[in-house]
């Protein structure tokens, strides 16, 4: 976890910023859309290739991969095997395991830390200035390139934390993470692209509702809806 977040994610954020993302920021809208979709496809494929070719074939590390059965799983950063708690006082049958609790705690801490950075530090002020009024920020001496690098390093580190925490809850397959990213956009919309507390609370509520619908669809939905896949 430490290597992934503090080294690989940091270097990846710097590399992507210098090679592609800094240029995409000033590109036309269609180029930004196509470039983002391209990254979404290329990065998981590159990671899988590095694990198979370098990690397992050359270095013989025996890391889990998604080829073959496609059902490889990884352990979480918490207790292994995971611990499970049954919340009978809340509702009969509701349970939480240590990996799920780790996701909630990390999301809460990350949201608080990111809010503090954006609202109460010079770096956060520079980030908001570059996004909202880049020309005026430049006149005030803000280094847009350095700010962009810092923003993407933070982004990649948060993404790395998310990947590490989410992987034990699902199978180790790239399309699962793509669906998680797309689903999280709903929380971003609820936050109006600017409110981290609302995005955090909204994301938590959406996740709970999604699980309730998945688990109790036959009780709360019409019959023809409960039989629909997904």
Short mmCIF file of N, CA, C and O in Angstrom, two decimals, residues 88-227:
data_model
loop_
_atom_site.label_atom_id
_atom_site.label_comp_id
_atom_site.label_asym_id
_atom_site.label_seq_id
_atom_site.Cartn_x
_atom_site.Cartn_y
_atom_site.Cartn_z
N UNK A 88 -27.02 -6.00 14.83
CA UNK A 88 -28.39 -6.41 15.12
C UNK A 88 -29.20 -5.27 15.72
O UNK A 88 -30.42 -5.23 15.61
N UNK A 89 -28.51 -4.31 16.40
CA UNK A 89 -29.23 -3.19 17.01
C UNK A 89 -29.75 -2.22 15.96
O UNK A 89 -30.69 -1.46 16.22
N UNK A 90 -29.14 -2.25 14.76
CA UNK A 90 -29.56 -1.33 13.70
C UNK A 90 -30.68 -1.93 12.88
O UNK A 90 -31.72 -1.32 12.68
N UNK A 91 -30.48 -3.11 12.39
CA UNK A 91 -31.49 -3.79 11.59
C UNK A 91 -31.08 -5.24 11.46
O UNK A 91 -29.89 -5.54 11.31
N UNK A 92 -32.02 -6.11 11.55
CA UNK A 92 -31.70 -7.53 11.51
C UNK A 92 -31.05 -7.90 10.18
O UNK A 92 -31.55 -7.58 9.11
N UNK A 93 -29.91 -8.56 10.27
CA UNK A 93 -29.24 -9.05 9.06
C UNK A 93 -28.20 -8.10 8.50
O UNK A 93 -27.50 -8.46 7.57
N UNK A 94 -28.07 -6.86 9.04
CA UNK A 94 -27.08 -5.92 8.53
C UNK A 94 -25.72 -6.25 9.14
O UNK A 94 -25.59 -6.45 10.33
N UNK A 95 -24.70 -6.31 8.29
CA UNK A 95 -23.36 -6.63 8.77
C UNK A 95 -22.34 -5.79 8.02
O UNK A 95 -22.58 -5.33 6.90
N UNK A 96 -21.21 -5.56 8.66
CA UNK A 96 -20.09 -4.83 8.09
C UNK A 96 -18.82 -5.63 8.35
O UNK A 96 -18.66 -6.21 9.42
N UNK A 97 -17.91 -5.64 7.35
CA UNK A 97 -16.63 -6.29 7.59
C UNK A 97 -15.53 -5.24 7.67
O UNK A 97 -15.74 -4.07 7.37
N UNK A 98 -14.35 -5.68 8.07
CA UNK A 98 -13.25 -4.75 8.31
C UNK A 98 -12.82 -4.01 7.05
O UNK A 98 -12.41 -2.85 7.12
N UNK A 99 -12.91 -4.64 5.89
CA UNK A 99 -12.55 -3.96 4.64
C UNK A 99 -13.52 -2.85 4.31
O UNK A 99 -13.13 -1.79 3.81
N UNK A 100 -14.81 -3.06 4.58
CA UNK A 100 -15.80 -2.01 4.34
C UNK A 100 -15.63 -0.84 5.30
O UNK A 100 -15.76 0.32 4.91
N UNK A 101 -15.33 -1.16 6.55
CA UNK A 101 -15.09 -0.09 7.53
C UNK A 101 -13.86 0.72 7.13
O UNK A 101 -13.84 1.95 7.28
N UNK A 102 -12.83 0.04 6.61
CA UNK A 102 -11.62 0.74 6.18
C UNK A 102 -11.94 1.72 5.05
O UNK A 102 -11.39 2.84 5.02
N UNK A 103 -12.81 1.33 4.13
CA UNK A 103 -13.21 2.23 3.04
C UNK A 103 -13.89 3.47 3.60
O UNK A 103 -13.59 4.61 3.20
N UNK A 104 -14.82 3.28 4.53
CA UNK A 104 -15.55 4.43 5.09
C UNK A 104 -14.61 5.37 5.84
O UNK A 104 -14.67 6.59 5.66
N UNK A 105 -13.76 4.81 6.68
CA UNK A 105 -12.84 5.64 7.47
C UNK A 105 -11.89 6.41 6.57
O UNK A 105 -11.66 7.62 6.74
N UNK A 106 -11.33 5.71 5.57
CA UNK A 106 -10.39 6.36 4.65
C UNK A 106 -11.08 7.45 3.84
O UNK A 106 -10.52 8.52 3.60
N UNK A 107 -12.31 7.18 3.39
CA UNK A 107 -13.06 8.19 2.63
C UNK A 107 -13.33 9.42 3.48
O UNK A 107 -13.21 10.56 3.00
N UNK A 108 -13.70 9.20 4.73
CA UNK A 108 -13.97 10.33 5.63
C UNK A 108 -12.71 11.15 5.86
O UNK A 108 -12.72 12.39 5.76
N UNK A 109 -11.60 10.49 6.17
CA UNK A 109 -10.35 11.20 6.42
C UNK A 109 -9.86 11.91 5.16
O UNK A 109 -9.36 13.05 5.23
N UNK A 110 -10.00 11.26 4.00
CA UNK A 110 -9.56 11.88 2.75
C UNK A 110 -10.40 13.11 2.42
O UNK A 110 -9.87 14.14 1.97
N UNK A 111 -11.70 13.03 2.66
CA UNK A 111 -12.58 14.17 2.39
C UNK A 111 -12.22 15.35 3.29
O UNK A 111 -12.16 16.51 2.85
N UNK A 112 -11.99 15.07 4.57
CA UNK A 112 -11.61 16.14 5.50
C UNK A 112 -10.27 16.76 5.12
O UNK A 112 -10.11 17.98 5.07
N UNK A 113 -9.29 15.89 4.81
CA UNK A 113 -7.97 16.39 4.46
C UNK A 113 -8.01 17.22 3.18
O UNK A 113 -7.39 18.30 3.09
N UNK A 114 -8.75 16.75 2.19
CA UNK A 114 -8.82 17.47 0.92
C UNK A 114 -9.54 18.80 1.10
O UNK A 114 -9.14 19.81 0.51
N UNK A 115 -10.59 18.82 1.92
CA UNK A 115 -11.29 20.08 2.18
C UNK A 115 -10.37 21.09 2.87
O UNK A 115 -10.36 22.27 2.52
N UNK A 116 -9.58 20.61 3.83
CA UNK A 116 -8.64 21.49 4.52
C UNK A 116 -7.59 22.04 3.56
O UNK A 116 -7.23 23.23 3.62
N UNK A 117 -7.10 21.18 2.66
CA UNK A 117 -6.09 21.62 1.69
C UNK A 117 -6.66 22.68 0.76
O UNK A 117 -6.04 23.72 0.50
N UNK A 118 -7.87 22.42 0.24
CA UNK A 118 -8.45 23.33 -0.75
C UNK A 118 -8.89 24.65 -0.13
O UNK A 118 -8.85 25.69 -0.80
N UNK A 119 -9.32 24.64 1.12
CA UNK A 119 -9.92 25.83 1.72
C UNK A 119 -9.00 26.60 2.66
O UNK A 119 -9.24 27.78 2.93
N UNK A 120 -7.95 25.95 3.17
CA UNK A 120 -7.16 26.59 4.22
C UNK A 120 -5.66 26.52 4.00
O UNK A 120 -4.90 26.69 4.95
N UNK A 121 -5.23 26.27 2.78
CA UNK A 121 -3.79 26.29 2.48
C UNK A 121 -3.54 27.13 1.23
O UNK A 121 -4.44 27.36 0.43
N UNK A 122 -2.31 27.58 1.11
CA UNK A 122 -1.93 28.37 -0.06
C UNK A 122 -2.04 27.53 -1.33
O UNK A 122 -2.46 28.03 -2.38
N UNK A 123 -1.66 26.24 -1.24
CA UNK A 123 -1.77 25.37 -2.42
C UNK A 123 -3.21 25.25 -2.88
O UNK A 123 -3.49 25.32 -4.08
N UNK A 124 -4.14 25.08 -1.94
CA UNK A 124 -5.55 25.00 -2.32
C UNK A 124 -6.06 26.27 -2.96
O UNK A 124 -6.82 26.24 -3.93
N UNK A 125 -5.62 27.41 -2.41
CA UNK A 125 -6.02 28.70 -2.99
C UNK A 125 -5.48 28.84 -4.41
O UNK A 125 -6.19 29.29 -5.32
N UNK A 126 -4.23 28.43 -4.62
CA UNK A 126 -3.65 28.49 -5.96
C UNK A 126 -4.38 27.56 -6.93
O UNK A 126 -4.59 27.90 -8.10
N UNK A 127 -4.75 26.37 -6.47
CA UNK A 127 -5.49 25.44 -7.33
C UNK A 127 -6.81 26.05 -7.78
O UNK A 127 -7.16 26.04 -8.97
N UNK A 128 -7.55 26.62 -6.83
CA UNK A 128 -8.85 27.21 -7.17
C UNK A 128 -8.66 28.43 -8.07
O UNK A 128 -9.47 28.68 -8.97
N UNK A 129 -7.60 29.19 -7.84
CA UNK A 129 -7.35 30.37 -8.67
C UNK A 129 -7.02 29.97 -10.11
O UNK A 129 -7.51 30.58 -11.07
N UNK A 130 -6.18 28.94 -10.28
CA UNK A 130 -5.80 28.50 -11.62
C UNK A 130 -7.01 27.97 -12.39
O UNK A 130 -7.15 28.20 -13.59
N UNK A 131 -7.90 27.27 -11.68
CA UNK A 131 -9.08 26.72 -12.34
C UNK A 131 -10.07 27.82 -12.71
O UNK A 131 -10.63 27.85 -13.82
N UNK A 132 -10.31 28.75 -11.78
CA UNK A 132 -11.35 29.76 -11.99
C UNK A 132 -10.88 30.93 -12.85
O UNK A 132 -11.60 31.38 -13.75
N UNK A 133 -9.68 31.46 -12.58
CA UNK A 133 -9.17 32.63 -13.31
C UNK A 133 -7.68 32.45 -13.54
O UNK A 133 -6.85 33.05 -12.85
N UNK A 134 -7.32 31.62 -14.50
CA UNK A 134 -5.91 31.29 -14.72
C UNK A 134 -5.08 32.52 -15.10
O UNK A 134 -3.93 32.67 -14.66
N UNK A 135 -5.65 33.41 -15.92
CA UNK A 135 -4.91 34.61 -16.34
C UNK A 135 -4.61 35.52 -15.15
O UNK A 135 -3.48 36.01 -14.99
N UNK A 136 -5.62 35.73 -14.32
CA UNK A 136 -5.44 36.59 -13.15
C UNK A 136 -4.47 35.94 -12.15
O UNK A 136 -3.65 36.62 -11.53
N UNK A 137 -4.56 34.62 -12.02
CA UNK A 137 -3.64 33.91 -11.12
C UNK A 137 -2.20 34.08 -11.59
O UNK A 137 -1.28 34.26 -10.78
N UNK A 138 -1.98 34.03 -12.91
CA UNK A 138 -0.65 34.23 -13.44
C UNK A 138 -0.12 35.62 -13.16
O UNK A 138 1.07 35.78 -12.85
N UNK A 139 -0.99 36.62 -13.24
CA UNK A 139 -0.57 37.99 -12.94
C UNK A 139 -0.18 38.15 -11.47
O UNK A 139 0.65 38.99 -11.13
N UNK A 140 -0.78 37.33 -10.60
CA UNK A 140 -0.45 37.41 -9.17
C UNK A 140 0.74 36.53 -8.80
O UNK A 140 1.04 36.34 -7.63
N UNK A 141 1.40 35.95 -9.81
CA UNK A 141 2.60 35.18 -9.56
C UNK A 141 2.38 33.71 -9.26
O UNK A 141 3.31 33.02 -8.79
N UNK A 142 1.19 33.19 -9.52
CA UNK A 142 0.92 31.77 -9.28
C UNK A 142 1.53 30.94 -10.42
O UNK A 142 1.29 31.22 -11.59
N UNK A 143 2.31 29.95 -10.09
CA UNK A 143 2.92 29.06 -11.07
C UNK A 143 1.92 27.98 -11.44
O UNK A 143 1.71 27.02 -10.70
N UNK A 144 1.30 28.13 -12.62
CA UNK A 144 0.25 27.20 -13.03
C UNK A 144 0.79 25.79 -13.24
O UNK A 144 0.11 24.80 -12.95
N UNK A 145 2.00 25.67 -13.76
CA UNK A 145 2.59 24.34 -14.01
C UNK A 145 2.82 23.59 -12.70
O UNK A 145 2.49 22.41 -12.58
N UNK A 146 3.38 24.29 -11.72
CA UNK A 146 3.62 23.64 -10.42
C UNK A 146 2.30 23.28 -9.75
O UNK A 146 2.18 22.20 -9.14
N UNK A 147 1.31 24.15 -9.85
CA UNK A 147 0.01 23.87 -9.26
C UNK A 147 -0.65 22.67 -9.92
O UNK A 147 -1.25 21.83 -9.26
N UNK A 148 -0.53 22.58 -11.25
CA UNK A 148 -1.09 21.44 -11.97
C UNK A 148 -0.43 20.14 -11.53
O UNK A 148 -1.11 19.13 -11.30
N UNK A 149 0.89 20.16 -11.39
CA UNK A 149 1.59 18.95 -10.94
C UNK A 149 1.13 18.52 -9.56
O UNK A 149 0.87 17.34 -9.31
N UNK A 150 1.00 19.49 -8.64
CA UNK A 150 0.55 19.16 -7.28
C UNK A 150 -0.85 18.59 -7.29
O UNK A 150 -1.16 17.63 -6.57
N UNK A 151 -1.72 19.16 -8.13
CA UNK A 151 -3.11 18.69 -8.19
C UNK A 151 -3.18 17.26 -8.69
O UNK A 151 -3.93 16.42 -8.14
N UNK A 152 -2.41 16.94 -9.72
CA UNK A 152 -2.48 15.58 -10.27
C UNK A 152 -1.77 14.57 -9.39
O UNK A 152 -2.15 13.39 -9.35
N UNK A 153 -0.76 14.99 -8.65
CA UNK A 153 -0.14 14.08 -7.68
C UNK A 153 -1.15 13.72 -6.59
O UNK A 153 -1.31 12.55 -6.23
N UNK A 154 -1.87 14.73 -6.07
CA UNK A 154 -2.90 14.47 -5.07
C UNK A 154 -3.99 13.57 -5.65
O UNK A 154 -4.48 12.65 -4.97
N UNK A 155 -4.36 13.84 -6.89
CA UNK A 155 -5.40 13.03 -7.53
C UNK A 155 -4.99 11.58 -7.64
O UNK A 155 -5.76 10.66 -7.31
N UNK A 156 -3.79 11.33 -8.11
CA UNK A 156 -3.33 9.96 -8.29
C UNK A 156 -3.15 9.25 -6.94
O UNK A 156 -3.42 8.05 -6.82
N UNK A 157 -2.71 9.98 -5.92
CA UNK A 157 -2.55 9.36 -4.61
C UNK A 157 -3.90 8.98 -4.02
O UNK A 157 -4.06 7.90 -3.43
N UNK A 158 -4.90 9.84 -4.19
CA UNK A 158 -6.25 9.50 -3.73
C UNK A 158 -6.81 8.32 -4.52
O UNK A 158 -7.47 7.44 -3.95
N UNK A 159 -6.54 8.30 -5.82
CA UNK A 159 -6.99 7.17 -6.64
C UNK A 159 -6.31 5.88 -6.20
O UNK A 159 -6.93 4.81 -6.16
N UNK A 160 -5.02 5.98 -5.85
CA UNK A 160 -4.31 4.80 -5.37
C UNK A 160 -4.89 4.28 -4.07
O UNK A 160 -5.06 3.06 -3.90
N UNK A 161 -5.20 5.19 -3.15
CA UNK A 161 -5.83 4.78 -1.89
C UNK A 161 -7.17 4.10 -2.17
O UNK A 161 -7.50 3.05 -1.58
N UNK A 162 -7.94 4.70 -3.08
CA UNK A 162 -9.23 4.11 -3.43
C UNK A 162 -9.09 2.72 -4.01
O UNK A 162 -9.82 1.80 -3.64
N UNK A 163 -8.14 2.54 -4.91
CA UNK A 163 -7.94 1.23 -5.51
C UNK A 163 -7.55 0.17 -4.51
O UNK A 163 -8.05 -0.96 -4.53
N UNK A 164 -6.66 0.54 -3.58
CA UNK A 164 -6.21 -0.41 -2.56
C UNK A 164 -7.36 -0.83 -1.65
O UNK A 164 -7.49 -2.00 -1.28
N UNK A 165 -8.22 0.12 -1.30
CA UNK A 165 -9.32 -0.18 -0.38
C UNK A 165 -10.48 -0.89 -1.06
O UNK A 165 -11.17 -1.71 -0.44
N UNK A 166 -10.69 -0.60 -2.35
CA UNK A 166 -11.83 -1.18 -3.06
C UNK A 166 -11.52 -2.59 -3.56
O UNK A 166 -12.41 -3.44 -3.62
N UNK A 167 -10.27 -2.85 -3.89
CA UNK A 167 -9.91 -4.14 -4.50
C UNK A 167 -10.38 -5.35 -3.69
O UNK A 167 -10.88 -6.31 -4.27
N UNK A 168 -10.24 -5.37 -2.34
CA UNK A 168 -10.70 -6.56 -1.60
C UNK A 168 -12.21 -6.77 -1.63
O UNK A 168 -12.68 -7.87 -1.35
N UNK A 169 -12.97 -5.71 -1.95
CA UNK A 169 -14.43 -5.82 -1.95
C UNK A 169 -14.97 -6.39 -3.25
O UNK A 169 -16.11 -6.85 -3.31
N UNK A 170 -14.16 -6.32 -4.31
CA UNK A 170 -14.58 -6.81 -5.62
C UNK A 170 -13.51 -7.74 -6.18
O UNK A 170 -12.45 -7.90 -5.62
N UNK A 171 -13.83 -8.33 -7.31
CA UNK A 171 -12.81 -9.09 -8.01
C UNK A 171 -11.81 -8.13 -8.65
O UNK A 171 -12.14 -6.98 -8.97
N UNK A 172 -10.59 -8.58 -8.81
CA UNK A 172 -9.53 -7.73 -9.33
C UNK A 172 -9.65 -7.63 -10.85
O UNK A 172 -8.93 -8.26 -11.61
N UNK A 173 -10.61 -6.82 -11.29
CA UNK A 173 -10.87 -6.66 -12.72
C UNK A 173 -11.01 -5.17 -13.03
O UNK A 173 -11.65 -4.43 -12.29
N UNK A 174 -10.40 -4.76 -14.14
CA UNK A 174 -10.35 -3.33 -14.42
C UNK A 174 -11.72 -2.72 -14.68
O UNK A 174 -11.97 -1.57 -14.30
N UNK A 175 -12.65 -3.47 -15.29
CA UNK A 175 -13.94 -2.87 -15.60
C UNK A 175 -14.74 -2.55 -14.33
O UNK A 175 -15.58 -1.66 -14.32
N UNK A 176 -14.47 -3.30 -13.24
CA UNK A 176 -15.14 -3.01 -11.98
C UNK A 176 -14.77 -1.61 -11.50
O UNK A 176 -15.62 -0.83 -11.07
N UNK A 177 -13.48 -1.26 -11.59
CA UNK A 177 -13.04 0.06 -11.16
C UNK A 177 -13.59 1.16 -12.08
O UNK A 177 -13.88 2.26 -11.62
N UNK A 178 -13.74 0.84 -13.36
CA UNK A 178 -14.34 1.80 -14.28
C UNK A 178 -15.78 2.10 -13.87
O UNK A 178 -16.20 3.26 -13.85
N UNK A 179 -16.54 1.06 -13.51
CA UNK A 179 -17.92 1.27 -13.08
C UNK A 179 -17.97 2.06 -11.78
O UNK A 179 -18.87 2.89 -11.58
N UNK A 180 -17.03 1.81 -10.88
CA UNK A 180 -16.98 2.57 -9.62
C UNK A 180 -16.73 4.04 -9.90
O UNK A 180 -17.37 4.94 -9.31
N UNK A 181 -15.81 4.33 -10.81
CA UNK A 181 -15.50 5.72 -11.17
C UNK A 181 -16.71 6.40 -11.77
O UNK A 181 -17.08 7.53 -11.40
N UNK A 182 -17.39 5.72 -12.70
CA UNK A 182 -18.56 6.31 -13.34
C UNK A 182 -19.68 6.53 -12.33
O UNK A 182 -20.38 7.55 -12.37
N UNK A 183 -19.85 5.57 -11.41
CA UNK A 183 -20.89 5.74 -10.39
C UNK A 183 -20.59 6.88 -9.45
O UNK A 183 -21.51 7.57 -8.97
N UNK A 184 -19.31 7.11 -9.17
CA UNK A 184 -18.94 8.18 -8.24
C UNK A 184 -19.23 9.57 -8.81
O UNK A 184 -19.31 10.55 -8.06
N UNK A 185 -19.38 9.66 -10.13
CA UNK A 185 -19.70 10.95 -10.73
C UNK A 185 -21.03 11.50 -10.21
O UNK A 185 -21.22 12.71 -10.16
N UNK A 186 -21.95 10.61 -9.83
CA UNK A 186 -23.23 11.06 -9.28
C UNK A 186 -23.01 11.84 -7.99
O UNK A 186 -23.67 12.85 -7.74
N UNK A 187 -22.08 11.37 -7.16
CA UNK A 187 -21.78 12.09 -5.91
C UNK A 187 -21.15 13.44 -6.21
O UNK A 187 -21.42 14.43 -5.52
N UNK A 188 -20.31 13.50 -7.23
CA UNK A 188 -19.69 14.77 -7.63
C UNK A 188 -20.75 15.77 -8.08
O UNK A 188 -20.70 16.95 -7.74
N UNK A 189 -21.73 15.28 -8.83
CA UNK A 189 -22.81 16.14 -9.29
C UNK A 189 -23.63 16.65 -8.11
O UNK A 189 -24.02 17.83 -8.06
N UNK A 190 -23.90 15.77 -7.14
CA UNK A 190 -24.65 16.20 -5.96
C UNK A 190 -23.90 17.32 -5.22
O UNK A 190 -24.52 18.22 -4.67
N UNK A 191 -22.58 17.25 -5.22
CA UNK A 191 -21.78 18.29 -4.58
C UNK A 191 -21.61 19.54 -5.41
O UNK A 191 -20.93 20.47 -4.98
N UNK A 192 -22.23 19.56 -6.59
CA UNK A 192 -22.15 20.74 -7.44
C UNK A 192 -20.75 21.06 -7.92
O UNK A 192 -20.45 22.20 -8.24
N UNK A 193 -19.87 20.05 -7.98
CA UNK A 193 -18.48 20.20 -8.42
C UNK A 193 -17.66 21.12 -7.50
O UNK A 193 -16.58 21.55 -7.87
N UNK A 194 -18.18 21.39 -6.29
CA UNK A 194 -17.43 22.31 -5.42
C UNK A 194 -17.55 21.98 -3.93
O UNK A 194 -16.73 22.46 -3.15
N UNK A 195 -18.55 21.20 -3.51
CA UNK A 195 -18.74 20.93 -2.09
C UNK A 195 -18.32 19.51 -1.76
O UNK A 195 -19.01 18.55 -2.09
N UNK A 196 -17.17 19.36 -1.10
CA UNK A 196 -16.70 18.04 -0.68
C UNK A 196 -17.60 17.40 0.38
O UNK A 196 -17.87 16.20 0.31
N UNK A 197 -18.06 18.13 1.41
CA UNK A 197 -18.94 17.50 2.40
C UNK A 197 -20.22 16.93 1.78
O UNK A 197 -20.63 15.82 2.11
N UNK A 198 -20.84 17.69 0.87
CA UNK A 198 -22.07 17.20 0.24
C UNK A 198 -21.77 16.00 -0.65
O UNK A 198 -22.53 15.03 -0.69
N UNK A 199 -20.65 16.03 -1.36
CA UNK A 199 -20.27 14.90 -2.20
C UNK A 199 -20.03 13.65 -1.36
O UNK A 199 -20.44 12.54 -1.74
N UNK A 200 -19.38 13.82 -0.20
CA UNK A 200 -19.12 12.67 0.67
C UNK A 200 -20.42 12.08 1.20
O UNK A 200 -20.66 10.87 1.12
N UNK A 201 -21.27 12.93 1.76
CA UNK A 201 -22.55 12.46 2.31
C UNK A 201 -23.42 11.87 1.20
O UNK A 201 -24.05 10.82 1.37
N UNK A 202 -23.47 12.56 0.05
CA UNK A 202 -24.27 12.06 -1.06
C UNK A 202 -23.78 10.72 -1.58
O UNK A 202 -24.58 9.83 -1.88
N UNK A 203 -22.45 10.56 -1.67
CA UNK A 203 -21.90 9.29 -2.12
C UNK A 203 -22.23 8.16 -1.16
O UNK A 203 -22.56 7.04 -1.56
N UNK A 204 -22.16 8.45 0.15
CA UNK A 204 -22.51 7.45 1.16
C UNK A 204 -23.97 7.06 1.05
O UNK A 204 -24.32 5.87 1.09
N UNK A 205 -24.85 8.04 0.89
CA UNK A 205 -26.28 7.76 0.77
C UNK A 205 -26.58 6.96 -0.49
O UNK A 205 -27.37 6.01 -0.46
N UNK A 206 -25.95 7.33 -1.60
CA UNK A 206 -26.18 6.59 -2.84
C UNK A 206 -25.72 5.14 -2.72
O UNK A 206 -26.37 4.22 -3.23
N UNK A 207 -24.59 4.93 -2.03
CA UNK A 207 -24.11 3.57 -1.84
C UNK A 207 -25.06 2.74 -0.99
O UNK A 207 -25.33 1.57 -1.30
N UNK A 208 -25.58 3.33 0.09
CA UNK A 208 -26.53 2.62 0.94
C UNK A 208 -27.80 2.28 0.18
O UNK A 208 -28.32 1.16 0.24
N UNK A 209 -28.31 3.27 -0.57
CA UNK A 209 -29.54 3.04 -1.34
C UNK A 209 -29.33 1.96 -2.38
O UNK A 209 -30.19 1.09 -2.60
N UNK A 210 -28.18 1.99 -3.05
CA UNK A 210 -27.88 0.99 -4.07
C UNK A 210 -27.87 -0.42 -3.46
O UNK A 210 -28.40 -1.36 -4.04
N UNK A 211 -27.26 -0.56 -2.29
CA UNK A 211 -27.22 -1.87 -1.64
C UNK A 211 -28.60 -2.31 -1.18
O UNK A 211 -28.93 -3.49 -1.25
N UNK A 212 -29.41 -1.38 -0.68
CA UNK A 212 -30.76 -1.73 -0.27
C UNK A 212 -31.60 -2.19 -1.46
O UNK A 212 -32.35 -3.16 -1.37
N UNK A 213 -31.47 -1.48 -2.58
CA UNK A 213 -32.20 -1.88 -3.78
C UNK A 213 -31.75 -3.25 -4.27
O UNK A 213 -32.56 -4.10 -4.65
N UNK A 214 -30.42 -3.48 -4.24
CA UNK A 214 -29.89 -4.77 -4.68
C UNK A 214 -30.32 -5.91 -3.76
O UNK A 214 -30.61 -7.02 -4.23
N UNK A 215 -30.39 -5.65 -2.46
CA UNK A 215 -30.70 -6.72 -1.52
C UNK A 215 -32.18 -6.94 -1.27
O UNK A 215 -32.59 -8.05 -0.93
N UNK A 216 -32.97 -5.88 -1.45
CA UNK A 216 -34.40 -5.99 -1.12
C UNK A 216 -35.28 -5.56 -2.29
O UNK A 216 -36.40 -5.08 -2.08
N UNK A 217 -34.78 -5.75 -3.51
CA UNK A 217 -35.53 -5.29 -4.68
C UNK A 217 -36.89 -5.95 -4.79
O UNK A 217 -37.88 -5.32 -5.20
N UNK A 218 -36.99 -7.22 -4.40
CA UNK A 218 -38.27 -7.92 -4.51
C UNK A 218 -39.30 -7.35 -3.54
O UNK A 218 -40.51 -7.49 -3.76
N UNK A 219 -38.84 -6.71 -2.47
CA UNK A 219 -39.77 -6.17 -1.48
C UNK A 219 -40.18 -4.73 -1.76
O UNK A 219 -41.28 -4.32 -1.37
N UNK A 220 -39.29 -3.96 -2.40
CA UNK A 220 -39.56 -2.52 -2.54
C UNK A 220 -39.81 -2.09 -3.98
O UNK A 220 -40.22 -0.95 -4.20
N UNK A 221 -39.57 -2.96 -4.94
CA UNK A 221 -39.79 -2.60 -6.33
C UNK A 221 -40.90 -3.44 -6.95
O UNK A 221 -41.21 -4.54 -6.46
N UNK A 222 -41.49 -2.92 -8.01
CA UNK A 222 -42.48 -3.70 -8.75
C UNK A 222 -41.83 -4.96 -9.31
O UNK A 222 -40.63 -5.00 -9.54
N UNK A 223 -42.64 -5.98 -9.52
CA UNK A 223 -42.10 -7.29 -9.92
C UNK A 223 -41.27 -7.21 -11.19
O UNK A 223 -40.18 -7.78 -11.27
N UNK A 224 -41.77 -6.49 -12.18
CA UNK A 224 -41.05 -6.43 -13.45
C UNK A 224 -39.73 -5.67 -13.34
O UNK A 224 -38.79 -5.93 -14.07
N UNK A 225 -39.64 -4.75 -12.36
CA UNK A 225 -38.39 -4.03 -12.15
C UNK A 225 -37.38 -4.88 -11.37
O UNK A 225 -36.19 -4.86 -11.66
N UNK A 226 -37.87 -5.63 -10.38
CA UNK A 226 -36.95 -6.43 -9.57
C UNK A 226 -36.30 -7.55 -10.35
O UNK A 226 -35.26 -8.07 -9.95
N UNK A 227 -36.89 -7.93 -11.48
CA UNK A 227 -36.34 -9.02 -12.30
C UNK A 227 -35.33 -8.51 -13.33
O UNK A 227 -34.71 -9.32 -14.04
#
